[in-house]
């Protein structure tokens, strides 16, 4: 499985961006995908997750109500819609996948994921 994240850029505070994560290869092996972010000098942070087949996304408290994760199964793509962006959202954003879903308490552990995209930079600044 290969993951490719895209869509990052520079945006003003209060603005919006939509990130995409395209899955290729043996995509059918991957049923669970999450978004993480890593700010400079900080640890990788869980943003949210979704399954490919059913169920609703879950989100970290820091982004709940501002970020939305969705999927397009026909395009093998998962999206991260980010609204009301803040300077503290500045980070490199990664998508990560694994075969099986994780319970929520384990979803924030980066080591639980089998596949990672290359990351896309999001900078929120005036």
JSON list of C-alpha atoms in Angstrom, two decimals, residues 3-118:
[
{"chain": "A", "resi": 3, "resn": "UNK", "atom": "CA", "xyz": [-0.24, 6.69, 0.57]},
{"chain": "A", "resi": 4, "resn": "UNK", "atom": "CA", "xyz": [0.22, 10.11, -0.95]},
{"chain": "A", "resi": 5, "resn": "UNK", "atom": "CA", "xyz": [-0.86, 13.22, 0.94]},
{"chain": "A", "resi": 6, "resn": "UNK", "atom": "CA", "xyz": [-1.35, 16.51, -0.85]},
{"chain": "A", "resi": 7, "resn": "UNK", "atom": "CA", "xyz": [-3.12, 19.84, -0.58]},
{"chain": "A", "resi": 8, "resn": "UNK", "atom": "CA", "xyz": [-1.04, 21.70, 1.97]},
{"chain": "A", "resi": 9, "resn": "UNK", "atom": "CA", "xyz": [-0.07, 25.32, 1.69]},
{"chain": "A", "resi": 10, "resn": "UNK", "atom": "CA", "xyz": [-0.01, 28.72, 3.32]},
{"chain": "A", "resi": 11, "resn": "UNK", "atom": "CA", "xyz": [-3.31, 30.08, 4.61]},
{"chain": "A", "resi": 12, "resn": "UNK", "atom": "CA", "xyz": [-4.42, 33.03, 6.70]},
{"chain": "A", "resi": 13, "resn": "UNK", "atom": "CA", "xyz": [-5.86, 32.46, 10.17]},
{"chain": "A", "resi": 14, "resn": "UNK", "atom": "CA", "xyz": [-9.53, 31.65, 9.86]},
{"chain": "A", "resi": 15, "resn": "UNK", "atom": "CA", "xyz": [-9.03, 30.20, 6.41]},
{"chain": "A", "resi": 16, "resn": "UNK", "atom": "CA", "xyz": [-9.61, 26.71, 5.04]},
{"chain": "A", "resi": 17, "resn": "UNK", "atom": "CA", "xyz": [-7.68, 23.97, 3.30]},
{"chain": "A", "resi": 18, "resn": "UNK", "atom": "CA", "xyz": [-8.57, 20.50, 2.13]},
{"chain": "A", "resi": 19, "resn": "UNK", "atom": "CA", "xyz": [-5.95, 17.79, 2.26]},
{"chain": "A", "resi": 20, "resn": "UNK", "atom": "CA", "xyz": [-6.17, 14.59, 0.25]},
{"chain": "A", "resi": 21, "resn": "UNK", "atom": "CA", "xyz": [-4.70, 11.17, 0.90]},
{"chain": "A", "resi": 22, "resn": "UNK", "atom": "CA", "xyz": [-4.64, 8.92, -2.14]},
{"chain": "A", "resi": 23, "resn": "UNK", "atom": "CA", "xyz": [-4.18, 5.21, -1.53]},
{"chain": "A", "resi": 24, "resn": "UNK", "atom": "CA", "xyz": [-2.72, 2.94, -4.15]},
{"chain": "A", "resi": 25, "resn": "UNK", "atom": "CA", "xyz": [-1.33, -0.54, -4.43]},
{"chain": "A", "resi": 26, "resn": "UNK", "atom": "CA", "xyz": [-3.07, -3.22, -2.40]},
{"chain": "A", "resi": 27, "resn": "UNK", "atom": "CA", "xyz": [-5.59, -0.74, -1.04]},
{"chain": "A", "resi": 28, "resn": "UNK", "atom": "CA", "xyz": [-8.03, -3.52, -0.17]},
{"chain": "A", "resi": 29, "resn": "UNK", "atom": "CA", "xyz": [-5.61, -4.55, 2.59]},
{"chain": "A", "resi": 30, "resn": "UNK", "atom": "CA", "xyz": [-6.18, -1.26, 4.34]},
{"chain": "A", "resi": 31, "resn": "UNK", "atom": "CA", "xyz": [-9.46, -0.63, 6.11]},
{"chain": "A", "resi": 32, "resn": "UNK", "atom": "CA", "xyz": [-8.46, 2.11, 8.50]},
{"chain": "A", "resi": 33, "resn": "UNK", "atom": "CA", "xyz": [-6.85, 5.49, 7.89]},
{"chain": "A", "resi": 34, "resn": "UNK", "atom": "CA", "xyz": [-5.86, 8.31, 10.19]},
{"chain": "A", "resi": 35, "resn": "UNK", "atom": "CA", "xyz": [-4.48, 11.80, 9.92]},
{"chain": "A", "resi": 36, "resn": "UNK", "atom": "CA", "xyz": [-1.60, 12.93, 12.09]},
{"chain": "A", "resi": 37, "resn": "UNK", "atom": "CA", "xyz": [0.33, 16.15, 12.26]},
{"chain": "A", "resi": 38, "resn": "UNK", "atom": "CA", "xyz": [3.72, 17.11, 13.52]},
{"chain": "A", "resi": 39, "resn": "UNK", "atom": "CA", "xyz": [4.74, 20.64, 14.35]},
{"chain": "A", "resi": 40, "resn": "UNK", "atom": "CA", "xyz": [8.38, 21.62, 14.41]},
{"chain": "A", "resi": 41, "resn": "UNK", "atom": "CA", "xyz": [10.05, 20.31, 17.54]},
{"chain": "A", "resi": 42, "resn": "UNK", "atom": "CA", "xyz": [6.98, 18.43, 18.72]},
{"chain": "A", "resi": 43, "resn": "UNK", "atom": "CA", "xyz": [5.78, 14.85, 18.70]},
{"chain": "A", "resi": 44, "resn": "UNK", "atom": "CA", "xyz": [3.44, 13.51, 16.07]},
{"chain": "A", "resi": 45, "resn": "UNK", "atom": "CA", "xyz": [-0.15, 14.24, 17.07]},
{"chain": "A", "resi": 46, "resn": "UNK", "atom": "CA", "xyz": [-3.32, 12.34, 16.18]},
{"chain": "A", "resi": 47, "resn": "UNK", "atom": "CA", "xyz": [-5.88, 14.44, 14.30]},
{"chain": "A", "resi": 48, "resn": "UNK", "atom": "CA", "xyz": [-8.64, 11.99, 13.40]},
{"chain": "A", "resi": 49, "resn": "UNK", "atom": "CA", "xyz": [-9.50, 8.73, 11.72]},
{"chain": "A", "resi": 50, "resn": "UNK", "atom": "CA", "xyz": [-11.99, 6.94, 9.51]},
{"chain": "A", "resi": 51, "resn": "UNK", "atom": "CA", "xyz": [-12.68, 3.45, 8.24]},
{"chain": "A", "resi": 52, "resn": "UNK", "atom": "CA", "xyz": [-13.03, 2.77, 4.55]},
{"chain": "A", "resi": 53, "resn": "UNK", "atom": "CA", "xyz": [-16.22, 0.76, 4.85]},
{"chain": "A", "resi": 54, "resn": "UNK", "atom": "CA", "xyz": [-18.53, 2.17, 7.49]},
{"chain": "A", "resi": 55, "resn": "UNK", "atom": "CA", "xyz": [-18.82, 4.22, 10.62]},
{"chain": "A", "resi": 56, "resn": "UNK", "atom": "CA", "xyz": [-18.26, 7.85, 11.45]},
{"chain": "A", "resi": 57, "resn": "UNK", "atom": "CA", "xyz": [-14.93, 9.60, 11.76]},
{"chain": "A", "resi": 58, "resn": "UNK", "atom": "CA", "xyz": [-13.45, 10.40, 15.14]},
{"chain": "A", "resi": 59, "resn": "UNK", "atom": "CA", "xyz": [-11.44, 13.49, 15.98]},
{"chain": "A", "resi": 60, "resn": "UNK", "atom": "CA", "xyz": [-8.98, 14.81, 18.47]},
{"chain": "A", "resi": 61, "resn": "UNK", "atom": "CA", "xyz": [-10.45, 17.42, 20.79]},
{"chain": "A", "resi": 62, "resn": "UNK", "atom": "CA", "xyz": [-8.10, 20.06, 19.40]},
{"chain": "A", "resi": 63, "resn": "UNK", "atom": "CA", "xyz": [-9.75, 19.91, 15.96]},
{"chain": "A", "resi": 64, "resn": "UNK", "atom": "CA", "xyz": [-13.29, 18.78, 16.74]},
{"chain": "A", "resi": 65, "resn": "UNK", "atom": "CA", "xyz": [-15.85, 21.06, 15.15]},
{"chain": "A", "resi": 66, "resn": "UNK", "atom": "CA", "xyz": [-13.30, 22.58, 12.75]},
{"chain": "A", "resi": 67, "resn": "UNK", "atom": "CA", "xyz": [-11.93, 19.60, 10.83]},
{"chain": "A", "resi": 68, "resn": "UNK", "atom": "CA", "xyz": [-13.89, 17.00, 8.89]},
{"chain": "A", "resi": 69, "resn": "UNK", "atom": "CA", "xyz": [-12.66, 13.68, 7.53]},
{"chain": "A", "resi": 70, "resn": "UNK", "atom": "CA", "xyz": [-14.43, 12.07, 4.62]},
{"chain": "A", "resi": 71, "resn": "UNK", "atom": "CA", "xyz": [-13.75, 9.36, 2.08]},
{"chain": "A", "resi": 72, "resn": "UNK", "atom": "CA", "xyz": [-14.40, 8.69, -1.58]},
{"chain": "A", "resi": 73, "resn": "UNK", "atom": "CA", "xyz": [-14.13, 4.95, -2.01]},
{"chain": "A", "resi": 74, "resn": "UNK", "atom": "CA", "xyz": [-14.38, 5.17, -5.79]},
{"chain": "A", "resi": 75, "resn": "UNK", "atom": "CA", "xyz": [-11.28, 7.37, -5.84]},
{"chain": "A", "resi": 76, "resn": "UNK", "atom": "CA", "xyz": [-9.46, 5.56, -3.03]},
{"chain": "A", "resi": 77, "resn": "UNK", "atom": "CA", "xyz": [-9.05, 8.95, -1.39]},
{"chain": "A", "resi": 78, "resn": "UNK", "atom": "CA", "xyz": [-9.60, 10.25, 2.12]},
{"chain": "A", "resi": 79, "resn": "UNK", "atom": "CA", "xyz": [-9.95, 13.98, 2.70]},
{"chain": "A", "resi": 80, "resn": "UNK", "atom": "CA", "xyz": [-9.25, 16.25, 5.62]},
{"chain": "A", "resi": 81, "resn": "UNK", "atom": "CA", "xyz": [-11.27, 19.44, 5.38]},
{"chain": "A", "resi": 82, "resn": "UNK", "atom": "CA", "xyz": [-9.80, 22.04, 7.72]},
{"chain": "A", "resi": 83, "resn": "UNK", "atom": "CA", "xyz": [-11.80, 25.15, 8.54]},
{"chain": "A", "resi": 84, "resn": "UNK", "atom": "CA", "xyz": [-11.19, 28.04, 10.90]},
{"chain": "A", "resi": 85, "resn": "UNK", "atom": "CA", "xyz": [-7.48, 27.35, 10.82]},
{"chain": "A", "resi": 86, "resn": "UNK", "atom": "CA", "xyz": [-5.31, 28.72, 13.58]},
{"chain": "A", "resi": 87, "resn": "UNK", "atom": "CA", "xyz": [-1.57, 29.35, 13.81]},
{"chain": "A", "resi": 88, "resn": "UNK", "atom": "CA", "xyz": [-1.30, 26.37, 16.17]},
{"chain": "A", "resi": 89, "resn": "UNK", "atom": "CA", "xyz": [-2.55, 24.13, 13.34]},
{"chain": "A", "resi": 90, "resn": "UNK", "atom": "CA", "xyz": [0.74, 24.77, 11.52]},
{"chain": "A", "resi": 91, "resn": "UNK", "atom": "CA", "xyz": [2.42, 21.41, 11.00]},
{"chain": "A", "resi": 92, "resn": "UNK", "atom": "CA", "xyz": [3.31, 18.73, 8.52]},
{"chain": "A", "resi": 93, "resn": "UNK", "atom": "CA", "xyz": [0.22, 16.60, 8.05]},
{"chain": "A", "resi": 94, "resn": "UNK", "atom": "CA", "xyz": [0.50, 12.87, 7.41]},
{"chain": "A", "resi": 95, "resn": "UNK", "atom": "CA", "xyz": [-1.97, 10.19, 6.53]},
{"chain": "A", "resi": 96, "resn": "UNK", "atom": "CA", "xyz": [-1.40, 6.72, 7.92]},
{"chain": "A", "resi": 97, "resn": "UNK", "atom": "CA", "xyz": [-3.15, 3.41, 7.37]},
{"chain": "A", "resi": 98, "resn": "UNK", "atom": "CA", "xyz": [-3.49, -0.03, 8.77]},
{"chain": "A", "resi": 99, "resn": "UNK", "atom": "CA", "xyz": [-5.43, -3.14, 7.93]},
{"chain": "A", "resi": 100, "resn": "UNK", "atom": "CA", "xyz": [-7.79, -3.23, 10.88]},
{"chain": "A", "resi": 101, "resn": "UNK", "atom": "CA", "xyz": [-9.55, -0.58, 12.88]},
{"chain": "A", "resi": 102, "resn": "UNK", "atom": "CA", "xyz": [-8.18, 0.37, 16.28]},
{"chain": "A", "resi": 103, "resn": "UNK", "atom": "CA", "xyz": [-10.10, 1.11, 19.42]},
{"chain": "A", "resi": 104, "resn": "UNK", "atom": "CA", "xyz": [-10.10, 4.83, 20.07]},
{"chain": "A", "resi": 105, "resn": "UNK", "atom": "CA", "xyz": [-7.65, 4.65, 22.95]},
{"chain": "A", "resi": 106, "resn": "UNK", "atom": "CA", "xyz": [-5.02, 3.17, 20.63]},
{"chain": "A", "resi": 107, "resn": "UNK", "atom": "CA", "xyz": [-5.60, 5.33, 17.56]},
{"chain": "A", "resi": 108, "resn": "UNK", "atom": "CA", "xyz": [-3.22, 8.06, 18.67]},
{"chain": "A", "resi": 109, "resn": "UNK", "atom": "CA", "xyz": [-0.22, 5.74, 18.70]},
{"chain": "A", "resi": 110, "resn": "UNK", "atom": "CA", "xyz": [1.78, 6.30, 15.49]},
{"chain": "A", "resi": 111, "resn": "UNK", "atom": "CA", "xyz": [3.51, 2.95, 15.91]},
{"chain": "A", "resi": 112, "resn": "UNK", "atom": "CA", "xyz": [0.18, 1.18, 15.40]},
{"chain": "A", "resi": 113, "resn": "UNK", "atom": "CA", "xyz": [0.07, 2.14, 11.72]},
{"chain": "A", "resi": 114, "resn": "UNK", "atom": "CA", "xyz": [1.56, 0.10, 8.92]},
{"chain": "A", "resi": 115, "resn": "UNK", "atom": "CA", "xyz": [1.69, 2.59, 6.08]},
{"chain": "A", "resi": 116, "resn": "UNK", "atom": "CA", "xyz": [2.49, 6.32, 5.96]},
{"chain": "A", "resi": 117, "resn": "UNK", "atom": "CA", "xyz": [2.27, 9.04, 3.37]},
{"chain": "A", "resi": 118, "resn": "UNK", "atom": "CA", "xyz": [5.09, 11.52, 2.88]}
]
